[in-house]
mmCIF file of C-alpha atoms in Angstrom:
data_model
loop_
_atom_site.group_PDB
_atom_site.id
_atom_site.type_symbol
_atom_site.label_atom_id
_atom_site.label_comp_id
_atom_site.label_asym_id
_atom_site.label_seq_id
_atom_site.Cartn_x
_atom_site.Cartn_y
_atom_site.Cartn_z
ATOM 1 C CA VAL A 1 110.269 84.602 127.277
ATOM 2 C CA PHE A 2 110.399 87.896 125.365
ATOM 3 C CA PHE A 3 110.058 86.095 122.013
ATOM 4 C CA SER A 4 106.770 84.379 122.969
ATOM 5 C CA ASP A 5 103.709 86.052 121.462
ATOM 6 C CA ASP A 6 101.917 86.088 124.857
ATOM 7 C CA ALA A 7 104.954 87.140 126.937
ATOM 8 C CA PRO A 8 104.359 90.000 129.388
ATOM 9 C CA TYR A 9 106.770 92.173 127.369
ATOM 10 C CA SER A 10 106.503 90.581 123.855
ATOM 11 C CA MET A 11 108.217 91.175 120.539
ATOM 12 C CA LYS A 12 105.074 93.242 119.534
ATOM 13 C CA ASP A 13 105.589 95.475 122.574
ATOM 14 C CA PHE A 14 109.276 95.840 121.717
ATOM 15 C CA GLN A 15 108.320 96.910 118.123
ATOM 16 C CA LYS A 16 105.816 99.493 119.483
ATOM 17 C CA THR A 17 108.533 100.923 121.771
ATOM 18 C CA ARG A 18 110.725 101.215 118.725
ATOM 19 C CA GLY A 19 108.045 103.329 116.957
ATOM 20 C CA ASP A 20 106.551 100.616 114.693
ATOM 21 C CA VAL A 21 102.773 100.663 114.020
ATOM 22 C CA ASP A 22 100.251 98.552 112.196
ATOM 23 C CA ILE A 23 102.061 95.400 113.105
ATOM 24 C CA VAL A 24 100.636 92.178 111.605
ATOM 25 C CA TYR A 25 102.179 88.882 112.599
ATOM 26 C CA GLY A 26 101.925 85.826 110.352
ATOM 27 C CA VAL A 27 101.537 82.308 111.802
ATOM 28 C CA TRP A 28 104.555 80.262 112.624
ATOM 29 C CA ARG A 29 105.312 77.436 110.119
ATOM 30 C CA GLU A 30 107.824 74.714 110.131
ATOM 31 C CA VAL A 31 110.756 75.151 107.845
ATOM 32 C CA THR A 32 111.001 71.946 105.816
ATOM 33 C CA ASP A 33 113.566 72.873 103.086
ATOM 34 C CA VAL A 34 116.507 71.452 105.027
ATOM 35 C CA HIS A 35 118.962 71.764 102.227
ATOM 36 C CA ASN A 36 118.667 75.598 102.037
ATOM 37 C CA LEU A 37 118.368 76.214 105.671
ATOM 38 C CA SER A 38 121.219 78.347 106.903
ATOM 39 C CA SER A 39 121.690 81.736 108.587
ATOM 40 C CA PHE A 40 120.064 84.666 106.697
ATOM 41 C CA LYS A 41 123.545 86.190 106.066
ATOM 42 C CA LYS A 42 125.211 84.576 103.048
ATOM 43 C CA VAL A 43 128.943 84.687 103.770
ATOM 44 C CA THR A 44 131.708 83.130 101.810
ATOM 45 C CA PRO A 45 132.744 80.444 102.464
ATOM 46 C CA GLY A 46 129.371 80.248 104.232
ATOM 47 C CA LEU A 47 127.860 79.572 107.579
ATOM 48 C CA LEU A 48 127.130 76.025 108.709
ATOM 49 C CA PRO A 49 123.615 74.815 108.113
ATOM 50 C CA LEU A 50 121.244 75.152 111.019
ATOM 51 C CA PRO A 51 119.318 72.088 112.286
ATOM 52 C CA SER A 52 116.113 71.672 110.482
ATOM 53 C CA SER A 53 113.977 69.689 112.879
ATOM 54 C CA SER A 54 113.413 72.682 115.164
ATOM 55 C CA THR A 55 113.137 75.732 112.983
ATOM 56 C CA GLN A 56 110.021 77.866 112.388
ATOM 57 C CA GLU A 57 109.451 81.005 110.352
ATOM 58 C CA ARG A 58 106.871 83.649 110.075
ATOM 59 C CA THR A 59 106.450 86.952 108.148
ATOM 60 C CA LEU A 60 105.460 90.260 109.795
ATOM 61 C CA THR A 61 104.416 93.406 108.109
ATOM 62 C CA PHE A 62 104.348 96.769 109.733
ATOM 63 C CA ASN A 63 105.079 100.525 109.325
ATOM 64 C CA THR A 64 108.335 101.451 110.877
ATOM 65 C CA LEU A 65 109.373 104.908 112.023
ATOM 66 C CA THR A 66 112.181 106.112 109.688
ATOM 67 C CA LYS A 67 113.509 109.019 111.710
ATOM 68 C CA SER A 68 114.693 110.303 108.403
ATOM 69 C CA TYR A 69 115.462 113.830 107.162
ATOM 70 C CA PHE A 70 114.125 112.833 103.761
ATOM 71 C CA GLY A 71 111.230 110.723 102.763
ATOM 72 C CA PRO A 72 108.130 109.806 104.696
ATOM 73 C CA ALA A 73 108.068 109.589 108.522
ATOM 74 C CA TYR A 74 106.932 105.837 108.266
ATOM 75 C CA ALA A 75 108.009 103.114 105.865
ATOM 76 C CA LYS A 76 106.269 99.920 105.055
ATOM 77 C CA ALA A 77 108.429 96.967 106.079
ATOM 78 C CA THR A 78 108.433 93.172 105.902
ATOM 79 C CA LYS A 79 110.308 91.088 108.409
ATOM 80 C CA ILE A 80 110.976 87.370 108.110
ATOM 81 C CA GLN A 81 111.492 86.000 111.595
ATOM 82 C CA ARG A 82 113.102 82.634 112.149
ATOM 83 C CA ALA A 83 113.367 80.722 115.395
ATOM 84 C CA THR A 84 115.745 77.805 115.594
ATOM 85 C CA ARG A 85 116.194 75.761 118.668
ATOM 86 C CA LEU A 86 119.692 74.383 118.586
ATOM 87 C CA ASN A 87 119.175 72.277 121.787
ATOM 88 C CA THR A 88 117.264 72.487 125.038
ATOM 89 C CA HIS A 89 119.494 75.451 126.224
ATOM 90 C CA VAL A 90 119.942 77.538 123.079
ATOM 91 C CA LEU A 91 117.436 79.402 120.931
ATOM 92 C CA ILE A 92 118.416 81.587 117.903
ATOM 93 C CA ILE A 93 115.994 84.296 116.657
ATOM 94 C CA GLU A 94 116.858 85.849 113.398
ATOM 95 C CA ASN A 95 115.098 88.700 111.647
ATOM 96 C CA GLU A 96 115.589 89.932 108.108
ATOM 97 C CA THR A 97 113.860 93.263 107.627
ATOM 98 C CA ARG A 98 113.356 94.997 104.217
ATOM 99 C CA PRO A 99 111.759 98.437 103.955
ATOM 100 C CA SER A 100 109.581 99.540 101.016
ATOM 101 C CA GLU A 101 108.011 102.707 99.625
ATOM 102 C CA ILE A 102 110.894 104.956 100.688
ATOM 103 C CA PRO A 103 113.898 106.282 98.791
ATOM 104 C CA PHE A 104 116.603 103.648 98.368
ATOM 105 C CA ALA A 105 114.471 100.938 99.932
ATOM 106 C CA ASP A 106 115.797 98.426 97.503
ATOM 107 C CA LYS A 107 119.404 99.138 98.812
ATOM 108 C CA ILE A 108 118.691 98.333 102.431
ATOM 109 C CA MET A 109 118.269 95.244 104.538
ATOM 110 C CA VAL A 110 118.507 94.986 108.351
ATOM 111 C CA LEU A 111 119.695 91.716 109.927
ATOM 112 C CA GLU A 112 119.216 90.974 113.642
ATOM 113 C CA ARG A 113 120.227 87.895 115.498
ATOM 114 C CA GLY A 114 119.404 87.070 119.074
ATOM 115 C CA MET A 115 120.879 84.153 120.813
ATOM 116 C CA ILE A 116 119.174 83.041 124.050
ATOM 117 C CA GLU A 117 121.157 80.651 126.237
ATOM 118 C CA SER A 118 119.995 79.158 129.480
ATOM 119 C CA VAL A 119 122.979 78.751 131.797
ATOM 120 C CA LYS A 120 122.817 76.699 134.982
ATOM 121 C CA LYS A 121 124.286 78.585 137.866
ATOM 122 C CA ASN A 122 127.186 76.996 139.612
ATOM 123 C CA GLU A 123 126.339 75.759 143.042
ATOM 124 C CA SER A 124 129.130 77.801 144.607
ATOM 125 C CA ASN A 125 127.744 80.986 142.949
ATOM 126 C CA ASP A 126 124.025 80.628 143.522
ATOM 127 C CA GLY A 127 123.942 80.787 147.293
ATOM 128 C CA GLY A 128 123.950 76.991 147.658
ATOM 129 C CA GLY A 129 120.212 76.730 146.886
ATOM 130 C CA SER A 130 120.496 74.441 143.850
ATOM 131 C CA GLY A 131 120.850 71.288 145.869
ATOM 132 C CA GLY A 132 121.907 68.419 143.683
ATOM 133 C CA GLY A 133 120.515 66.271 140.966
ATOM 134 C CA GLY A 134 118.850 67.774 137.863
ATOM 135 C CA GLY A 135 117.262 70.782 139.505
ATOM 136 C CA GLY A 136 118.845 74.191 140.149
ATOM 137 C CA LEU A 137 118.735 77.704 139.150
ATOM 138 C CA TYR A 138 119.191 78.883 135.602
ATOM 139 C CA THR A 139 119.867 82.401 134.152
ATOM 140 C CA CYS A 140 119.217 83.562 130.603
ATOM 141 C CA LYS A 141 122.003 85.114 128.614
ATOM 142 C CA LEU A 142 120.877 87.135 125.626
ATOM 143 C CA THR A 143 123.350 88.100 122.920
ATOM 144 C CA VAL A 144 122.157 90.445 120.131
ATOM 145 C CA HIS A 145 123.785 91.285 116.836
ATOM 146 C CA ALA A 146 122.252 93.870 114.490
ATOM 147 C CA GLU A 147 123.549 95.364 111.295
ATOM 148 C CA VAL A 148 122.490 97.185 108.188
ATOM 149 C CA ILE A 149 123.330 95.462 104.961
ATOM 150 C CA MET A 150 123.660 97.685 101.917
ATOM 151 C CA LEU A 151 122.530 95.782 98.897
ATOM 152 C CA GLY A 152 123.855 98.368 96.460
ATOM 153 C CA SER A 153 125.517 101.710 96.219
ATOM 154 C CA CYS A 154 123.652 104.522 97.953
ATOM 155 C CA ARG A 155 125.004 108.109 98.462
ATOM 156 C CA PHE A 156 123.150 108.255 101.808
ATOM 157 C CA GLU A 157 124.743 105.122 103.176
ATOM 158 C CA SER A 158 126.413 106.932 106.144
ATOM 159 C CA GLN A 159 123.210 108.669 107.169
ATOM 160 C CA ILE A 160 121.230 105.384 106.945
ATOM 161 C CA ARG A 161 123.772 103.546 108.995
ATOM 162 C CA LYS A 162 123.864 106.302 111.598
ATOM 163 C CA LYS A 163 119.968 106.373 111.965
ATOM 164 C CA ALA A 164 119.857 102.642 112.201
ATOM 165 C CA SER A 165 122.622 102.567 114.905
ATOM 166 C CA GLU A 166 120.753 105.219 116.898
ATOM 167 C CA THR A 167 117.603 103.120 116.727
ATOM 168 C CA PHE A 168 119.517 99.906 117.794
ATOM 169 C CA THR A 169 121.012 101.854 120.744
ATOM 170 C CA GLU A 170 117.778 103.547 121.835
ATOM 171 C CA VAL A 171 115.840 100.429 122.443
ATOM 172 C CA THR A 172 118.540 98.649 124.309
ATOM 173 C CA MET A 173 119.027 101.432 126.878
#
C-alpha cells in the first residue's frame, strides 16, 4: 500500500516527486486521548469522533518547494500524519501541514485526507473468477481531499491558493 513506509512507491517517494527534501519521519505512536480524537478540521457543529482503538500518529519534518514568487525557494514544514482504520475495509490518512520560516507562514495550513477503501468485485463483473465463499478479488478505491486553510487575513491569499492548487494537481497527473 502507498502509505506503508516500505511500499514500492511510498509516501516518501511521493513527497520527493512533489519537490520535498530533507524528509525525516517520526515513529508511529498510538493515539490514546480518545476524548479529543476527531478529524483535524474543526467544523461547527463538528465532525463525529473517529474510533480510537485503531489510530496512530507521527510527525514529519521536511523542506518543501514553495514555487513562490516571493520568499525562499524552500520552506521548512511540519506535518502531522494520522492513520485511522475504521474497519477492515476502510483506512483514513489525514495530514496537517504547517510551513515555517517563510512570509505569512503563521497564516497557512494545508489539510489532506485520503480514504482508502477495499471493495470486493461483484462476481458478475470480475470475469467469474471469484468463486464463492470468503475469497474473491478486491479493488482499492482512493479518494483524496486537499485544501489550504487560511488561519488569518493575508493579502497574498489568492496567490497562495493558486500555487497550492497547482501543486495538488501536478502530483495527481
